[in-house]
């Protein structure tokens, strides 16, 4: 059952066990996450790949207990040895920022438009560490330099809208790192950036992760991004992890038909003039999941046995897992 | 004169570019300054081709698209559609604006924002034909034909509202709508950027099919360099309001001549975790388009910049086979120490 595949030291940084998240309201019941097991070691980088709506963001938010009230969350969520589900508001406030921090695709969701970058970082540090304002400003400068913002000193006084997209993304990373989190959650932070800026931000995140020894969980739907930044990848489909393993192995030879299809559909050099392979059909409704493997309705290898029960997590070799009865 | 909608008149024959753009400019006034968003671009769109446009965020791709669509009025330059001036009146012999607007259509990135949420999709698709005098019944019929052409069975989808469709399905509707007036040129501004990879592949296949079926010409803007390579016949690279390089797709991807193009192509993720990048190919921020650098606009970030780059804007130099690069290193006798060294 367990997807704890990698040999981990005693306490992994993140331990998710059979996480389920449902959004329940009077007229709908969305099964967004349907039994996710994930482990992350300190200093490790994991990419969660998957289509829109597969539960990537909801899984990240669950790790910070950031889901709305109507979300019914079940299963074990442990970060840095603490039970996230059991934390109260005050404990959470301290936990967010100092243990876990999050960055987003759209930096303006994390930055306050009415305060300068310097003030925002200093505030965060002061609130958490109870240091003076001037010490906070000094930290802010250090952080802007850490994220390689040119003319950092001058930029302390800049408002978010005065920065380019790439610099804004760096400023958001600086805010997230203000209290030296052990775990950084990144929800598609480079998806909206153009190629030259995207690679800058990816290299920066990789460098920071190594330098600060942070664990990183990085959500993306771009295989290339995963290839640049991940140690391991987990591929989600309809709220479940259908494949997990080291990034190189999964990118070269995925085991599960869904990531196989995804790899086939990814446009790359050398496909000119050829028809692209597609995955027929569309993902299932999360209000009414098909029995068994949720990918079966679109899978060319499906047979009756696929729809009997949700395929168990099968281990392949020492460090790979796939949920497919054909593996 | 107005052509029968199904066979627009091909005036100049296959050799004449469908669209000729010369020194096109758009300057946006902002408080006490102007943003030189598009600052003199010259290019052709050939009949039946796909011209890809790439370049950094803010370099003027969407502004160029909106100029081509005449959603914006240019501040300078000239546009010829199949050899005729755009926006002339009947006396001067150009293509009338109304006719031009019918023949050139656009698809945007945001599949949701561009559809009326209160209209069933068949009505969204049939709207423009009705405005152009087609009867309600015929407009509906055309909408159903087009829905079928984009792979959405009319009996299942025609009466649906935008919120009842997935992102990929909505983008198909947008494409169908763009084709409703039988255009000759379709400008696609980031048409697949908001879609999942598996859906992106479906939409790209669809675009290729429709191009064949309806004899279309595409201008395709994207920041996904792999997608542009896949779909384009020729590629144009923009930097800070200017075209820095253009040419056949293989020339651009295999033998990029301009240092910006090289950096851009080298920024693609490697797809091989064992061969990760270690240095970003391009650093620093793009200069402000209000006050661009003198000479070559790329010189502030170019590793090869020399004196001449500061003083003289590099002209577009022909490297053969329609491959043009605006860099002093490409031009013999420019005064750059590496001049002529990068000829294709
Ligand atoms: N607050 C909410 N109320 C109801 N449903 C929700 C809520 N948040 C998310 N969902 C649903 O949960 C499912 C998973 O959403 P999630 O945001 O995790 O997807 P994702 O994998 O991050 O997709 P994307 O790539 O589009 O960001 C989706 O069907 C979504 O509509
Ligand atoms: N209406 C406007 N008023 C003022 N400035 C504008 C306006 N529209 C665009 N600009 C500016 O013109 C420049 C070119 O913008 P444009 O949208 O054409 O870039 P782009 O290449 O499409 O970028 P992206 O890849 O981010 O879509 C930018 O500096 C932009 O801020
Ligand atoms: S003209 Fe000079 S500055 Fe511009 S790209 Fe060429 S070498 Fe670099
Ligand atoms: Mg998401
Ligand atoms: Mg644009």
XYZ file of C-alpha atoms in Angstrom, chain A residues 89-289:
201
model
C -4.787 28.691 14.206
C -1.922 30.029 16.328
C 0.290 27.044 15.727
C -0.471 27.295 12.037
C 0.546 30.929 11.881
C 3.922 30.057 13.248
C 4.193 26.921 11.131
C 3.452 28.780 7.906
C 6.497 30.774 7.033
C 8.991 29.247 9.399
C 8.483 25.585 8.506
C 6.592 25.708 5.214
C 6.252 28.511 2.696
C 4.535 28.649 -0.655
C 5.090 30.428 -3.955
C 2.550 30.778 -6.748
C 2.207 31.246 -10.489
C 0.911 34.767 -10.063
C 3.203 36.693 -7.693
C 0.574 39.319 -7.017
C -1.427 36.744 -5.046
C 1.413 36.653 -2.530
C 2.628 40.257 -2.668
C 0.715 43.187 -1.250
C 0.447 45.941 -3.863
C 0.409 48.789 -1.322
C 3.671 48.001 0.480
C 7.229 48.119 -0.812
C 9.083 44.860 -1.271
C 11.427 45.750 1.591
C 8.597 46.453 4.029
C 6.824 43.226 3.179
C 9.859 41.065 3.797
C 10.875 42.968 6.938
C 7.323 42.663 8.327
C 7.299 38.918 7.799
C 10.641 38.462 9.510
C 9.731 40.755 12.422
C 6.417 39.010 12.993
C 8.025 35.584 13.169
C 11.331 36.277 14.830
C 10.497 39.306 16.946
C 13.526 41.268 15.736
C 13.735 45.036 15.288
C 12.565 46.834 12.160
C 16.052 47.815 11.126
C 17.289 44.256 11.587
C 14.274 43.208 9.535
C 15.267 45.588 6.738
C 18.808 44.249 6.811
C 17.418 40.743 6.398
C 15.230 41.978 3.541
C 18.295 43.286 1.727
C 20.128 40.008 2.301
C 17.166 38.114 0.889
C 16.875 40.266 -2.225
C 20.559 39.635 -2.824
C 20.034 35.935 -2.197
C 17.409 35.782 -4.949
C 19.759 37.759 -7.218
C 17.695 40.870 -7.717
C 19.996 43.412 -9.364
C 20.427 46.737 -7.496
C 18.838 45.041 -4.482
C 19.279 48.054 -2.242
C 17.301 50.302 -4.552
C 14.647 47.608 -5.049
C 13.841 47.497 -1.322
C 11.820 50.652 -1.911
C 10.071 49.361 -5.023
C 6.395 48.478 -5.130
C 5.481 45.137 -6.718
C 3.951 46.739 -9.828
C 7.231 48.529 -10.519
C 9.029 45.238 -11.104
C 9.125 43.104 -14.241
C 7.463 39.683 -14.170
C 10.748 37.896 -13.503
C 11.794 40.251 -10.708
C 8.367 40.009 -9.107
C 8.723 36.241 -9.085
C 12.095 36.634 -7.366
C 10.622 39.057 -4.843
C 7.913 36.537 -4.014
C 10.557 33.863 -3.522
C 12.408 36.253 -1.190
C 9.232 36.752 0.874
C 8.714 32.986 1.031
C 12.289 32.410 2.207
C 12.154 35.198 4.790
C 11.867 32.812 7.745
C 14.122 30.060 6.426
C 11.458 27.419 5.791
C 12.469 23.772 5.708
C 9.910 23.090 3.019
C 9.105 25.228 -0.008
C 5.896 24.527 -1.895
C 5.924 25.917 -5.420
C 2.683 25.958 -7.415
C 3.659 26.473 -11.075
C 5.889 29.466 -10.285
C 7.355 29.610 -13.790
C 4.352 28.742 -15.942
C 3.582 32.356 -16.843
C 7.190 33.323 -17.602
C 8.903 33.343 -20.966
C 11.705 30.895 -21.693
C 14.680 33.089 -20.806
C 13.180 34.142 -17.480
C 11.805 30.693 -16.690
C 15.227 29.103 -16.844
C 16.654 31.894 -14.649
C 14.020 31.268 -11.971
C 14.419 27.479 -12.168
C 18.196 27.721 -11.772
C 17.726 30.126 -8.884
C 15.336 27.770 -7.099
C 17.701 24.847 -7.618
C 20.615 26.850 -6.254
C 18.645 28.067 -3.240
C 17.412 24.594 -2.501
C 20.950 23.247 -2.404
C 22.343 26.203 -0.501
C 19.606 26.259 2.134
C 19.038 22.506 2.224
C 15.312 23.007 1.717
C 12.858 20.360 0.646
C 10.883 21.496 -2.380
C 7.610 20.256 -3.815
C 7.143 21.778 -7.218
C 3.891 21.561 -9.144
C 4.063 21.819 -12.910
C 2.471 20.384 -15.994
C 5.660 20.777 -17.985
C 7.908 17.731 -18.211
C 10.861 19.907 -19.220
C 10.552 21.918 -16.017
C 10.556 18.704 -14.001
C 13.672 17.596 -15.865
C 15.499 20.740 -14.795
C 14.551 20.771 -11.144
C 13.304 17.452 -9.747
C 15.016 14.554 -8.010
C 11.792 12.572 -8.149
C 8.449 13.052 -9.847
C 4.941 12.010 -8.893
C 2.364 11.999 -11.684
C -1.216 12.612 -10.618
C -4.403 11.666 -12.402
C -7.901 12.266 -11.029
C -6.652 12.827 -7.501
C -4.312 9.848 -7.289
C -0.585 9.421 -7.784
C -0.432 6.964 -10.684
C 3.340 6.876 -11.017
C 6.313 7.901 -8.951
C 10.030 7.553 -9.380
C 13.367 9.241 -10.120
C 12.961 11.995 -12.698
C 15.305 10.500 -15.289
C 13.679 7.079 -15.238
C 10.139 8.430 -15.438
C 10.982 10.833 -18.243
C 12.809 8.241 -20.278
C 10.470 5.306 -19.816
C 7.251 5.917 -17.923
C 5.504 2.781 -16.675
C 1.893 3.911 -16.440
C -0.156 4.531 -19.618
C -1.116 8.054 -18.546
C 2.420 9.439 -18.215
C 3.286 7.432 -21.329
C 0.538 9.312 -23.167
C 1.653 12.594 -21.683
C 5.217 12.041 -22.839
C 3.968 11.101 -26.299
C 1.818 14.231 -26.522
C 4.628 16.568 -25.487
C 5.796 18.533 -28.491
C 9.547 18.354 -29.016
C 12.081 18.808 -31.771
C 11.927 16.234 -34.511
C 8.136 15.948 -34.659
C 7.696 18.437 -37.498
C 5.375 17.205 -40.181
C 4.125 14.345 -38.035
C 0.776 14.100 -36.362
C 1.045 14.465 -32.630
C 0.006 11.564 -30.471
C -2.888 12.512 -28.258
C -4.703 10.953 -25.348
C -8.274 10.513 -26.567
C -11.161 11.676 -24.416
C -11.089 13.842 -21.325
C -10.429 13.319 -17.611
C -13.351 11.887 -15.611
C -15.712 13.983 -13.553
C -14.487 14.137 -9.970
C -18.088 14.097 -8.829
C -18.567 10.682 -10.301
C -15.313 8.775 -10.616
